[in-house]
N, CA, C and O atoms as a DFTB+ gen file, in Angstrom:
764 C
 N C O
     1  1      76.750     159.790      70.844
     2  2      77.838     159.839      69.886
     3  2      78.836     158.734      70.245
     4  3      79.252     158.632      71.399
     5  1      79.135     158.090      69.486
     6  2      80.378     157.075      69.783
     7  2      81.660     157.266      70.133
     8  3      82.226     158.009      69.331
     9  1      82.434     156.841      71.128
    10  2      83.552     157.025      71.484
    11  2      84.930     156.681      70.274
    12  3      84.978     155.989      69.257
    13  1      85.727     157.365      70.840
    14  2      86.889     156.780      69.286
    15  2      87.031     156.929      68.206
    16  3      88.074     156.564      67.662
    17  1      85.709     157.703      67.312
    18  2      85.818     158.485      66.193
    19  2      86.672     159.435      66.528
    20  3      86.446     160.028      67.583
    21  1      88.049     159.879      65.593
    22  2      88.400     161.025      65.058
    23  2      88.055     162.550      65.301
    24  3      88.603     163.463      65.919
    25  1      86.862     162.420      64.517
    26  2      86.281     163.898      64.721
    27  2      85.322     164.032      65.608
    28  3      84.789     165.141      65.647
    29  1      84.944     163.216      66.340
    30  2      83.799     163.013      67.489
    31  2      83.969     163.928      68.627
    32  3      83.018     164.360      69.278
    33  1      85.341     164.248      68.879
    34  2      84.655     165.259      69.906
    35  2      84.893     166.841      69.687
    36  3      84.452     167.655      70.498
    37  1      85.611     167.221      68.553
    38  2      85.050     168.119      67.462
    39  2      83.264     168.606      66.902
    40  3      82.469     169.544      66.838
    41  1      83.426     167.397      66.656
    42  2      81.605     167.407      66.022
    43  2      81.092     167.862      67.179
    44  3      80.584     168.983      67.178
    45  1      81.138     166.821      68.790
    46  2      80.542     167.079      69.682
    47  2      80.724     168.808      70.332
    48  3      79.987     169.310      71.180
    49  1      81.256     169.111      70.028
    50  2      81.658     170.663      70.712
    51  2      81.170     171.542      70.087
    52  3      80.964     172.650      70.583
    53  1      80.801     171.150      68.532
    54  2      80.490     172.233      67.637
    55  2      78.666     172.016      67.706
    56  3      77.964     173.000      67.472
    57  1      77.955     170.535      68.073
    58  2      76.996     170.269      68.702
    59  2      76.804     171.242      69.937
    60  3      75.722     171.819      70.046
    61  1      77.481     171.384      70.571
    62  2      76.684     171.921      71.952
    63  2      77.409     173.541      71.663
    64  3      77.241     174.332      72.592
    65  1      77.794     173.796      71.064
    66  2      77.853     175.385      71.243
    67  2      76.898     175.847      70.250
    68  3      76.480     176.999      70.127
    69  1      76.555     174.682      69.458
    70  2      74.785     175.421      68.422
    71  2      74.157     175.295      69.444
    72  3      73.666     176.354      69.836
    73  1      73.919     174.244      70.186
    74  2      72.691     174.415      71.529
    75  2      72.825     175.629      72.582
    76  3      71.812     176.237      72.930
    77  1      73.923     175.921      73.011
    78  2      74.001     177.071      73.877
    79  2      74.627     178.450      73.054
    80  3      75.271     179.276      73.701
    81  1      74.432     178.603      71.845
    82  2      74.967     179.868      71.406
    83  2      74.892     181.262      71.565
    84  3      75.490     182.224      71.082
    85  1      73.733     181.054      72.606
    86  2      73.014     182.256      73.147
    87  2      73.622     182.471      74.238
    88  3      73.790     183.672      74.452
    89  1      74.021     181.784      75.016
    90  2      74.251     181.631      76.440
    91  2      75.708     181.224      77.083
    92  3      76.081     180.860      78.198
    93  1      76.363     181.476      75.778
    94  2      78.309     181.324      75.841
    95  2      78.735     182.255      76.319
    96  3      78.386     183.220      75.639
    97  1      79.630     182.701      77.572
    98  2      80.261     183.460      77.603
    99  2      79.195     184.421      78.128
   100  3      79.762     185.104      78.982
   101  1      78.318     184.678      78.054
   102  2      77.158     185.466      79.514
   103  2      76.722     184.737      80.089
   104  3      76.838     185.115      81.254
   105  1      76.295     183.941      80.059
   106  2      75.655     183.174      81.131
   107  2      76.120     181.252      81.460
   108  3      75.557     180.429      82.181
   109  1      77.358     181.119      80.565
   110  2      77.455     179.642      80.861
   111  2      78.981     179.628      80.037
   112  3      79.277     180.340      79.077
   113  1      79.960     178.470      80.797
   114  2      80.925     178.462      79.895
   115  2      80.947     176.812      79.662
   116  3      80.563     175.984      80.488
   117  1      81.526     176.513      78.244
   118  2      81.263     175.160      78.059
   119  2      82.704     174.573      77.378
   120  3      83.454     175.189      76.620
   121  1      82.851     173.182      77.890
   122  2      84.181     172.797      77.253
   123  2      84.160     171.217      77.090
   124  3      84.391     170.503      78.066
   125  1      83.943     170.803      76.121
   126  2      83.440     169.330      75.512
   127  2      81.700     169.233      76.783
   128  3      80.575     169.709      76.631
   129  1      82.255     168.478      77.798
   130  2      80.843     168.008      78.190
   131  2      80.900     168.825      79.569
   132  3      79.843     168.914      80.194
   133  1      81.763     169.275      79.959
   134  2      81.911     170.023      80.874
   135  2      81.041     171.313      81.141
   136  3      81.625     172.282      80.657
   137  1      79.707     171.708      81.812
   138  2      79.320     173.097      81.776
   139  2      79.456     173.862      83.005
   140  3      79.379     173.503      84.180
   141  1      79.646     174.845      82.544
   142  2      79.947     175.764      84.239
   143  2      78.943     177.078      83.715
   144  3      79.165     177.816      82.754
   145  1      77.534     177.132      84.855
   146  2      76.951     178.418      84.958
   147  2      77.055     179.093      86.188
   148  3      77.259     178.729      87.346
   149  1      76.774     180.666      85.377
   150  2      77.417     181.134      86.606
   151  2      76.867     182.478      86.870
   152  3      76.165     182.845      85.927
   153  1      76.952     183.428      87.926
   154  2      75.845     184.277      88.082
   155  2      76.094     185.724      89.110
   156  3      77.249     185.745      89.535
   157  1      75.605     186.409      89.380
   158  2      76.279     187.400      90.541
   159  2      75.367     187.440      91.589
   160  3      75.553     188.056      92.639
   161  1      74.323     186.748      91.294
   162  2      73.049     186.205      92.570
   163  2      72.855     184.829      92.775
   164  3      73.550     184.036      92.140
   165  1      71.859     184.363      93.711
   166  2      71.686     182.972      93.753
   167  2      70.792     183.252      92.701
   168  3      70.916     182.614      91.655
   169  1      69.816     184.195      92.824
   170  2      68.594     183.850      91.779
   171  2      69.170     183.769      90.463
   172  3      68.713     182.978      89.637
   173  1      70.170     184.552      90.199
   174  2      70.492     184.966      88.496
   175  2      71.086     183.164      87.947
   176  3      70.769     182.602      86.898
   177  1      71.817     182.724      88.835
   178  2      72.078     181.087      88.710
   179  2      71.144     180.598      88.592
   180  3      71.121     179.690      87.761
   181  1      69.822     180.931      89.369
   182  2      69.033     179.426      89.421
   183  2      68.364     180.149      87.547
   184  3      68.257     179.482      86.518
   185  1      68.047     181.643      87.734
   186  2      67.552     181.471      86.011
   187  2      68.169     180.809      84.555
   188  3      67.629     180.257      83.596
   189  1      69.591     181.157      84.898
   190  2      70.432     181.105      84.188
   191  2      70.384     179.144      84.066
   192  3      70.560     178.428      83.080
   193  1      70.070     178.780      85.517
   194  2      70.325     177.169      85.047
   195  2      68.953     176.752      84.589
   196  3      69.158     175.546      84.457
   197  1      67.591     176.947      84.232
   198  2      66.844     177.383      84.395
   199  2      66.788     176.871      82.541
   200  3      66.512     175.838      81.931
   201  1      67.167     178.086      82.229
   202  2      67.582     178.059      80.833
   203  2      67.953     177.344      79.840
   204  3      67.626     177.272      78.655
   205  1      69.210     176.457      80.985
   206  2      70.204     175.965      80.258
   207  2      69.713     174.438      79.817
   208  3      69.916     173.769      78.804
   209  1      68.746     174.121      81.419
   210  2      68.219     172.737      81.387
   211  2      66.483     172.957      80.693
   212  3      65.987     171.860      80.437
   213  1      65.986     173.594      80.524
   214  2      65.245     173.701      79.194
   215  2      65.954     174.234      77.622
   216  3      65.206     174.847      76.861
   217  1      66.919     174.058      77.339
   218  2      67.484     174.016      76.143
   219  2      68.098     172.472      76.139
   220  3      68.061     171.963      75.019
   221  1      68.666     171.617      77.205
   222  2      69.239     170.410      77.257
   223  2      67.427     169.885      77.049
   224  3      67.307     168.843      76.404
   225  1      66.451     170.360      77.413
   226  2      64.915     169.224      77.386
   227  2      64.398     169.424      75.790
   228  3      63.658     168.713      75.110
   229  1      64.993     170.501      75.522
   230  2      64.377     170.725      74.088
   231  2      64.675     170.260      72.619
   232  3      64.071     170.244      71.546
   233  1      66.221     169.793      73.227
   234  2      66.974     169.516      72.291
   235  2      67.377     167.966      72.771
   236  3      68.274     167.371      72.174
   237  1      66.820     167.484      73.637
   238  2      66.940     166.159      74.012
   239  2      68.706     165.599      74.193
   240  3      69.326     164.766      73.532
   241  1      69.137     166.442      75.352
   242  2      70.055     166.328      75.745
   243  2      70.197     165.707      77.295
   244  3      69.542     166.031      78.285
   245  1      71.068     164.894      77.205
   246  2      70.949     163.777      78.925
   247  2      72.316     164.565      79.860
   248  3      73.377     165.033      79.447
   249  1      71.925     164.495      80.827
   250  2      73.010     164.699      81.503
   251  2      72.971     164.280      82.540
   252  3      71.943     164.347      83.214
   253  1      74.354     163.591      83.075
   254  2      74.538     162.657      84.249
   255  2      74.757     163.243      85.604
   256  3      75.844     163.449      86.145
   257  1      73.135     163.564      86.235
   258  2      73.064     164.124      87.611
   259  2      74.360     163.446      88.531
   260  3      74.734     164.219      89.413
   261  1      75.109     162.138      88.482
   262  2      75.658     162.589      89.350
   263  2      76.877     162.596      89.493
   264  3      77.549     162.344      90.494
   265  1      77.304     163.015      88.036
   266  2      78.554     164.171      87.852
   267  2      78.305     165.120      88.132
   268  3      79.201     165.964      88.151
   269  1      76.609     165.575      88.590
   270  2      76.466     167.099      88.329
   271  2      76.690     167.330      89.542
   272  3      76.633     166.411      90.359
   273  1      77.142     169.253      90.093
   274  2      77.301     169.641      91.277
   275  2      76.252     171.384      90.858
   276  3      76.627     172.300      90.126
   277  1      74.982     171.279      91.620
   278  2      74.564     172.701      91.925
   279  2      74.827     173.586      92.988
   280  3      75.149     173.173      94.103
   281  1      74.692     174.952      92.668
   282  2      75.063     175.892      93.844
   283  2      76.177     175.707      94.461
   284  3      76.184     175.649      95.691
   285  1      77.571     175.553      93.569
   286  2      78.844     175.548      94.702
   287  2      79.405     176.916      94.554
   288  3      79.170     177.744      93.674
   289  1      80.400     177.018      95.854
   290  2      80.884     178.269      95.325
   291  2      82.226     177.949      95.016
   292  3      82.907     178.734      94.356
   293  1      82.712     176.779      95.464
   294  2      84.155     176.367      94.536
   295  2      83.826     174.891      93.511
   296  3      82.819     174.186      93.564
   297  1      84.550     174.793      92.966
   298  2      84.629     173.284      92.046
   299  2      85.923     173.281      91.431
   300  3      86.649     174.244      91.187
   301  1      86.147     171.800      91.170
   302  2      87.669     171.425      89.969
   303  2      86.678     171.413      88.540
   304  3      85.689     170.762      88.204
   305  1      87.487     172.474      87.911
   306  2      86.945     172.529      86.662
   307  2      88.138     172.707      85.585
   308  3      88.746     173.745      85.323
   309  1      88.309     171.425      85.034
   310  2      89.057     171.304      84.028
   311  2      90.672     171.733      84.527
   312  3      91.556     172.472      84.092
   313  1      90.446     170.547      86.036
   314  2      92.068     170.614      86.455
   315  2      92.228     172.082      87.544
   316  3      93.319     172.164      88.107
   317  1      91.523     172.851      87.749
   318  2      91.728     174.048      88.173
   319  2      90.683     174.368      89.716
   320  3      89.573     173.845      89.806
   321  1      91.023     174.920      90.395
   322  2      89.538     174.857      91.866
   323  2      89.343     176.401      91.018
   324  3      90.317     176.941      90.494
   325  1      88.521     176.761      90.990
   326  2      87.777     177.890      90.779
   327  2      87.008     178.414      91.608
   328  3      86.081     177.629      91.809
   329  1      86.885     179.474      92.291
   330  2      86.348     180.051      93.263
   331  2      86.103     181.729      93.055
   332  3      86.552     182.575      92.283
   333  1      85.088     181.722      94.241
   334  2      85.157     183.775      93.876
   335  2      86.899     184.499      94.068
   336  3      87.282     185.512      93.483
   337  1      87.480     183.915      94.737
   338  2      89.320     183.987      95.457
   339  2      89.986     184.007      94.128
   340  3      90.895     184.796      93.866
   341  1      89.476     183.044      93.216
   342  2      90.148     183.350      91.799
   343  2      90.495     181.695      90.840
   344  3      89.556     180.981      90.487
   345  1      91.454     181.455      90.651
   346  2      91.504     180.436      89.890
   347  2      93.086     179.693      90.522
   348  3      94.120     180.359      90.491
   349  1      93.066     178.482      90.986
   350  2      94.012     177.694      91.827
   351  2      94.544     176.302      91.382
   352  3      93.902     175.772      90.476
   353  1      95.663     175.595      91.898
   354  2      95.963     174.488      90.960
   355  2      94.899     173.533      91.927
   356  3      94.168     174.149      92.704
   357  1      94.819     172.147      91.882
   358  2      94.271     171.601      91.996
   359  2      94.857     170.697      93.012
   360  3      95.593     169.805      92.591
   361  1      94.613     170.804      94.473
   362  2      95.922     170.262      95.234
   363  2      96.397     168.821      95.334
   364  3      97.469     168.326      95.682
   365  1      94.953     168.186      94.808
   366  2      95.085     166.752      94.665
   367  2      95.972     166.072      93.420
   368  3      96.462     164.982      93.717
   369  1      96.259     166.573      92.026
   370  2      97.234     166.709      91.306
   371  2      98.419     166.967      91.581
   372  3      99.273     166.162      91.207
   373  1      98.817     168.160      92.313
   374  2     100.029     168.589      92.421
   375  2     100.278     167.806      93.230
   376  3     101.417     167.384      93.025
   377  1      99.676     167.201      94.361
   378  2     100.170     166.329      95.516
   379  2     101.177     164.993      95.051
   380  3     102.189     164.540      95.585
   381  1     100.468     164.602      93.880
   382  2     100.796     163.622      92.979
   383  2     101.995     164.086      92.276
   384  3     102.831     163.186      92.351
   385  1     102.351     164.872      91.768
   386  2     103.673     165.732      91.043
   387  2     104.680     165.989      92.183
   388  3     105.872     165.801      91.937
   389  1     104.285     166.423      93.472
   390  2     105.294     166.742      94.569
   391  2     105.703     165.154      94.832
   392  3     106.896     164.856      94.890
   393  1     104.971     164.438      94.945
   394  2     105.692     163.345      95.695
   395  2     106.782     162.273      94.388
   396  3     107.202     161.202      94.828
   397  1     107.037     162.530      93.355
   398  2     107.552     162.021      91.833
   399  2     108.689     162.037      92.212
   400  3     109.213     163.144      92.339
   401  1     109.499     160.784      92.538
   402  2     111.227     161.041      92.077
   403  2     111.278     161.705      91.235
   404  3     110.337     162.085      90.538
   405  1     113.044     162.123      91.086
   406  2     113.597     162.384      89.823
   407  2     113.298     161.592      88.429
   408  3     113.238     160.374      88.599
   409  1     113.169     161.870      87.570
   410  2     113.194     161.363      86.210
   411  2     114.789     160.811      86.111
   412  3     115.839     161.314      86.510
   413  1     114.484     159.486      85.364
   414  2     115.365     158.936      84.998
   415  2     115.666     158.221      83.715
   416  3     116.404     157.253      83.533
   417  1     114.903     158.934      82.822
   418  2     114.312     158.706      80.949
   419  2     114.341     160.011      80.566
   420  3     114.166     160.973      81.313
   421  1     114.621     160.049      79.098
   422  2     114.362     160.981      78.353
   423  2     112.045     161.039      78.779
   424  3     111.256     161.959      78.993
   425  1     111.969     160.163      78.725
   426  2     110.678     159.534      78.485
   427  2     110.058     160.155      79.745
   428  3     108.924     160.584      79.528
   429  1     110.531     160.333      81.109
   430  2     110.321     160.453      82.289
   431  2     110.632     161.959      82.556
   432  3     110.098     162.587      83.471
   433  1     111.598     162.522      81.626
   434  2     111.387     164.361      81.955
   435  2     110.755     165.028      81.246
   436  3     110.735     166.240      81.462
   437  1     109.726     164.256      79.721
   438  2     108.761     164.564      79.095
   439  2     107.705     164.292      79.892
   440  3     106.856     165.178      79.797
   441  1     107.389     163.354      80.701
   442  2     106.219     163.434      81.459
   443  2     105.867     164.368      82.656
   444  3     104.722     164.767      82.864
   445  1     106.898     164.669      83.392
   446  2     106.605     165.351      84.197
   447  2     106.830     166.824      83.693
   448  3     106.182     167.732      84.213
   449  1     107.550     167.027      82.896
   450  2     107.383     168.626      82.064
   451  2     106.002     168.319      81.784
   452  3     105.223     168.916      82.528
   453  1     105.612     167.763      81.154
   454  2     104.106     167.531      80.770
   455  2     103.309     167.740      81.654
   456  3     102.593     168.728      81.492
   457  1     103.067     166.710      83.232
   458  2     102.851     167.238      84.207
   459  2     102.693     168.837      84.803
   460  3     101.655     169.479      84.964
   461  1     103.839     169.163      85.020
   462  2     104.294     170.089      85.370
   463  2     103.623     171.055      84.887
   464  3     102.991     171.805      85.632
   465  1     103.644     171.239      83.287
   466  2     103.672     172.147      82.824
   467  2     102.385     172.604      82.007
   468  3     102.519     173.362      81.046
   469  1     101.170     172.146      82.389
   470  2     100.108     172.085      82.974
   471  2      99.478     173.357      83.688
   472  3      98.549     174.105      83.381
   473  1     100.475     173.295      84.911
   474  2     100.217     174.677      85.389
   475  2     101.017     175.889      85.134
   476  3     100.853     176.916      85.791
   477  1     101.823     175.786      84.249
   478  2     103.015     176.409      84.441
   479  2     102.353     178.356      84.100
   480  3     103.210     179.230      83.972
   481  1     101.103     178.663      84.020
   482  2     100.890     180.235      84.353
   483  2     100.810     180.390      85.894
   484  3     100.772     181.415      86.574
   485  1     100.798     179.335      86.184
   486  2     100.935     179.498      87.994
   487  2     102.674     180.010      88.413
   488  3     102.913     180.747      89.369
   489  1     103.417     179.621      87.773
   490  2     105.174     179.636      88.264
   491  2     105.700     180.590      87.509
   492  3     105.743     180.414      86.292
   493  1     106.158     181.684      88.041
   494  2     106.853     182.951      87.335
   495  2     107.853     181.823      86.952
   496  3     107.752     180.695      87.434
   497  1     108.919     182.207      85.981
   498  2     110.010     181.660      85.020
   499  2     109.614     180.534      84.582
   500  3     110.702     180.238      84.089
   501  1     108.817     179.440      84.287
   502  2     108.612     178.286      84.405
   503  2     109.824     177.605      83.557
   504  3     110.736     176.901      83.991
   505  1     109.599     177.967      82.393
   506  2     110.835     177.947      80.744
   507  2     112.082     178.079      81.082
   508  3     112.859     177.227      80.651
   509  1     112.617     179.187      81.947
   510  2     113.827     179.200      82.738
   511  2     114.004     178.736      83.522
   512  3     115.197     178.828      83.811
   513  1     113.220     177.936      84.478
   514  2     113.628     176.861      85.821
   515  2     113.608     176.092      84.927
   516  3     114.764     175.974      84.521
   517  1     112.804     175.360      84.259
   518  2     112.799     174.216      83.496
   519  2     114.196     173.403      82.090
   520  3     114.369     172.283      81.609
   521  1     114.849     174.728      81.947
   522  2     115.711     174.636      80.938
   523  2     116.801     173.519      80.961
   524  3     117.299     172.860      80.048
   525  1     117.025     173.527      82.450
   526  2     118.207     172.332      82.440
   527  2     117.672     170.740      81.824
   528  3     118.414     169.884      81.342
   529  1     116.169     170.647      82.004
   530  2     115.780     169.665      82.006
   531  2     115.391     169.441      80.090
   532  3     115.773     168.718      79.170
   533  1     114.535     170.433      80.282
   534  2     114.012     170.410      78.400
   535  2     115.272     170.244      77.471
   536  3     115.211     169.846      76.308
   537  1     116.583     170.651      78.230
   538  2     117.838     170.617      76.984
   539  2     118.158     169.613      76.798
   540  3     118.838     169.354      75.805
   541  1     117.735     168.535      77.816
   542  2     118.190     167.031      77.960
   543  2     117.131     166.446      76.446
   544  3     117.338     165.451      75.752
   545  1     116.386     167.129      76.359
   546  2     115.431     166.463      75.507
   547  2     115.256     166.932      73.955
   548  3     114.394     166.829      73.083
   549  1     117.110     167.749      74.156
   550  2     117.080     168.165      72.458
   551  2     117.900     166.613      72.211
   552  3     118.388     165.707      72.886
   553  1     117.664     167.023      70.635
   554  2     118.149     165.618      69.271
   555  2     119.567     165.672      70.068
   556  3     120.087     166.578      70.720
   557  1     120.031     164.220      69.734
   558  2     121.683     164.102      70.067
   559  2     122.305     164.622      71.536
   560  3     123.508     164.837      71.677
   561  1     121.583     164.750      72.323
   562  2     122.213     165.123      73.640
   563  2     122.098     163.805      74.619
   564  3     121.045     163.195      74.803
   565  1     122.989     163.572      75.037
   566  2     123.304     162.371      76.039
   567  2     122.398     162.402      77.187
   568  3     122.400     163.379      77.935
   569  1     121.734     161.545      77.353
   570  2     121.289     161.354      78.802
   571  2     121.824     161.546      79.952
   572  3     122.139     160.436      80.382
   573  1     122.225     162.717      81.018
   574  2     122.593     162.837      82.147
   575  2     122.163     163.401      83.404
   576  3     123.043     164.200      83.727
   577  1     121.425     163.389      84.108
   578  2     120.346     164.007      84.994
   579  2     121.582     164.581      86.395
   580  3     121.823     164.029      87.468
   581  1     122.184     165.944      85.772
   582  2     123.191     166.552      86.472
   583  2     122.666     167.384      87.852
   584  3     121.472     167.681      87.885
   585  1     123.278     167.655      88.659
   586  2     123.039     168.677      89.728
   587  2     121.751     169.610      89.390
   588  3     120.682     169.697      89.993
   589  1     122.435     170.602      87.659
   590  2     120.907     171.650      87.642
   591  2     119.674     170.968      87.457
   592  3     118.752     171.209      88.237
   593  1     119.533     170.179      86.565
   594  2     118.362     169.107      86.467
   595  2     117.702     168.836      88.010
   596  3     116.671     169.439      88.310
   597  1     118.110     168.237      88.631
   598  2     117.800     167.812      89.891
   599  2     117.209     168.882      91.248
   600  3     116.470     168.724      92.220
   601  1     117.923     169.889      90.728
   602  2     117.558     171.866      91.134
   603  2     116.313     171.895      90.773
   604  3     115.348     171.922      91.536
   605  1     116.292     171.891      89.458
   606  2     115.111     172.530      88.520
   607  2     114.182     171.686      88.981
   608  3     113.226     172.149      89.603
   609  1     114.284     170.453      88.782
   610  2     112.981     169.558      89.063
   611  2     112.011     169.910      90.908
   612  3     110.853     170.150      91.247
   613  1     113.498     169.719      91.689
   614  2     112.734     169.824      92.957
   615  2     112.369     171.598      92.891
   616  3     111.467     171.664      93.726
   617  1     112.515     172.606      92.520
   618  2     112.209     173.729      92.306
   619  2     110.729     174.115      91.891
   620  3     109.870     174.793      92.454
   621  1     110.753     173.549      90.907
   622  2     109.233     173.000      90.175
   623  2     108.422     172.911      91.011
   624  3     107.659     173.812      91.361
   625  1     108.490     171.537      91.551
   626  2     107.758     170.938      92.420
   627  2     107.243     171.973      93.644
   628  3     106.125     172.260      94.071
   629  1     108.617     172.394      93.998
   630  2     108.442     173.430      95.276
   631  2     107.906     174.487      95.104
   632  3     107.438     174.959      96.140
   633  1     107.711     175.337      93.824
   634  2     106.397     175.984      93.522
   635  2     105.329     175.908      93.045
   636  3     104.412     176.725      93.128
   637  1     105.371     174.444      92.247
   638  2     103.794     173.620      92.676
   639  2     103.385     174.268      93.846
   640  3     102.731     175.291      93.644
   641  1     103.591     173.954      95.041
   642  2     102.617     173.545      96.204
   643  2     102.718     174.489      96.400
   644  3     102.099     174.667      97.449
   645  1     103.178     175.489      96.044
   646  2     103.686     177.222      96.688
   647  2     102.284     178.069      95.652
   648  3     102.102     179.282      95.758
   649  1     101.835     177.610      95.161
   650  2     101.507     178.353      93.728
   651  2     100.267     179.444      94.367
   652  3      99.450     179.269      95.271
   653  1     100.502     180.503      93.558
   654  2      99.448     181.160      93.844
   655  2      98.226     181.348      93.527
   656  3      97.852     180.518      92.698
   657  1      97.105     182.401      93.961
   658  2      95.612     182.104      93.431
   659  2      95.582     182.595      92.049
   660  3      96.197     183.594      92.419
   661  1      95.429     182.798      90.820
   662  2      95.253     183.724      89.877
   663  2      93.902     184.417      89.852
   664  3      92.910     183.701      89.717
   665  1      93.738     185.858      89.979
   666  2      92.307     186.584      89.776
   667  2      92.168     187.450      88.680
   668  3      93.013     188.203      88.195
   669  1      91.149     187.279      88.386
   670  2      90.448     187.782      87.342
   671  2      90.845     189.612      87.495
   672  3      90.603     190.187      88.556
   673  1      91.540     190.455      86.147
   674  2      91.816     191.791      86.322
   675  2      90.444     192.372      86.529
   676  3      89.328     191.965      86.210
   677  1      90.951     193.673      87.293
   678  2      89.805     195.287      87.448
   679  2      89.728     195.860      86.005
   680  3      90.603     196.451      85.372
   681  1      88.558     195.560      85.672
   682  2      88.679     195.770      83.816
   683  2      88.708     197.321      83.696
   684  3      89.063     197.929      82.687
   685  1      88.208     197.981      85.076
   686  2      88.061     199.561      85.312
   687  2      89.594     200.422      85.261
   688  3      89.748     201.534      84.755
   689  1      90.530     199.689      85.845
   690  2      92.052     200.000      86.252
   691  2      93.023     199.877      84.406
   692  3      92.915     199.094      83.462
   693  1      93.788     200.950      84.639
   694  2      94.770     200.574      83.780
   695  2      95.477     199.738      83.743
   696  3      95.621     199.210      84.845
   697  1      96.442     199.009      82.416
   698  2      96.745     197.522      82.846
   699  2      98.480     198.088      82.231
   700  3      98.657     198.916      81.337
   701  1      99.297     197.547      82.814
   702  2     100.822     197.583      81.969
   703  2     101.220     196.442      81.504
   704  3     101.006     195.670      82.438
   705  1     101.713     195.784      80.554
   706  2     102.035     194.490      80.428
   707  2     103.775     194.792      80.122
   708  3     104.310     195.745      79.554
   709  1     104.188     193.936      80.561
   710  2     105.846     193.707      81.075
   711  2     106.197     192.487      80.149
   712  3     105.583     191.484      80.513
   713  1     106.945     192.295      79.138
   714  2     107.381     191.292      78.448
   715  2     109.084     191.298      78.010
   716  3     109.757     192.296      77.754
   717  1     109.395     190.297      78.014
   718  2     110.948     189.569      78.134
   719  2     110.942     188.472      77.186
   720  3     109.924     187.870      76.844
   721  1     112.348     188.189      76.693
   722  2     112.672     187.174      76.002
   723  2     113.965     187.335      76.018
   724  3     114.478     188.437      76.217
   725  1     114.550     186.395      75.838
   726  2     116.051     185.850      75.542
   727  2     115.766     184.272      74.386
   728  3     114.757     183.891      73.793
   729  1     117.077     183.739      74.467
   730  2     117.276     182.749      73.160
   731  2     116.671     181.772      73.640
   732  3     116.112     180.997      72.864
   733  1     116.626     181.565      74.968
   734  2     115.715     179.535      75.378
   735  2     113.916     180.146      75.851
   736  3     112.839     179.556      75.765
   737  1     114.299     181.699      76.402
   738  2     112.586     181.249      77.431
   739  2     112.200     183.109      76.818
   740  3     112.897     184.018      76.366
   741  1     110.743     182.941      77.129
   742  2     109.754     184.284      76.869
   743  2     108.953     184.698      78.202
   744  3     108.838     183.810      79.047
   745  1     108.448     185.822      78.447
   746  2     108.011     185.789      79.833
   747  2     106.858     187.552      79.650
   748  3     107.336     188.659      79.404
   749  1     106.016     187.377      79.772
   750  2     105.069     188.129      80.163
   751  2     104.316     188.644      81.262
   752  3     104.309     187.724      82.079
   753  1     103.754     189.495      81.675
   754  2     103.520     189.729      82.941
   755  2     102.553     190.828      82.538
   756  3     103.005     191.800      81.933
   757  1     100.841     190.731      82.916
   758  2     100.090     191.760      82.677
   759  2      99.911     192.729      84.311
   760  3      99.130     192.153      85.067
   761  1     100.232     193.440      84.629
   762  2      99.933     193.774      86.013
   763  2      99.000     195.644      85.950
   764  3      98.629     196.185      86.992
């Protein structure tokens, strides 16, 4: 498929989930070219991959062995380490976000909110630490990167590297969900 079309990686996604439509969400998860299979045995993986690479032979699909990684029990997948422990930021990213001066652009506290905010189901309040900064980036407000700004940012950062594992709920256990809002930020909490 050609790079730079429009709808190309649309088309392409709606391509490979006709090829694996059987095998979404039980036995393989897929996201543009990205595949992750996965299993509760070694054997149930090796069938499961098994599968996947006689549906890629059948349908004359290539894939670049050496992007590929078999049998791990962690990987970065789509920005994230994923492991049996649960789901983690990616320390080589954040390393890159911790070490960022202050912003000194409207242009420069959109990027690192951008950055930032990325992970932001990792950081309880994220919307409320972040506020001093996002207000800088309403219509008609003056550029001034004050004391809270400068809080918020190194705050951020400092629970970047702090961040915790996220795991998958006990689907067996009852669940409570805890939700908040006020006028700038919203906040949820399934526990």
């Amino acid at each position: 498929m050609p790079f730079g079309l429009r709808n190309a990686p649309g088309t392409f996604q709606r391509c490979i989930m006709a090829i694996f439509h059987d095998m979404i969400e039980k036995t393989m998860e897929v996201f543009m070219d990205d595949f992750s299979i996965f299993g509760n045995s070694f054997k149930t993986c090796i069938s499961h991959l098994e599968k996947m690479l006689k549906q890629c032979e059948d349908t004359n699909l290539c894939l670049n062995w050496e992007k590929s990684y078999f049998m791990v029990k962690e990987g970065i997948v789509l920005g994230h380490k994923i492991s049996k422990n649960g789901i983690e930021v990616d320390k080589a990213k954040v390393d890159v976000i911790a070490k960022l001066p202050h912003p000194t652009t409207v242009k420069g506290i959109r990027s690192f909110l951008g950055h930032a905010g990325f992970y932001r189901r990792f950081i309880k309040d994220f919307s409320k630490i972040a506020r001093p900064m996002t207000h800088l980036l309403e219509k008609d407000t003056p550029f001034f990167f004050f004391k809270e700004c400068i809080e918020a940012f190194q705050t951020l950062k400092r629970k970047l590297t702090e961040a915790l594992i996220l795991i998958a709920p006990d689907w067996d256990l009852p669940f409570e969900l805890m939700c908040d809002a006020s006028d700038f930020a919203i906040g949820v909490v399934l526990g």
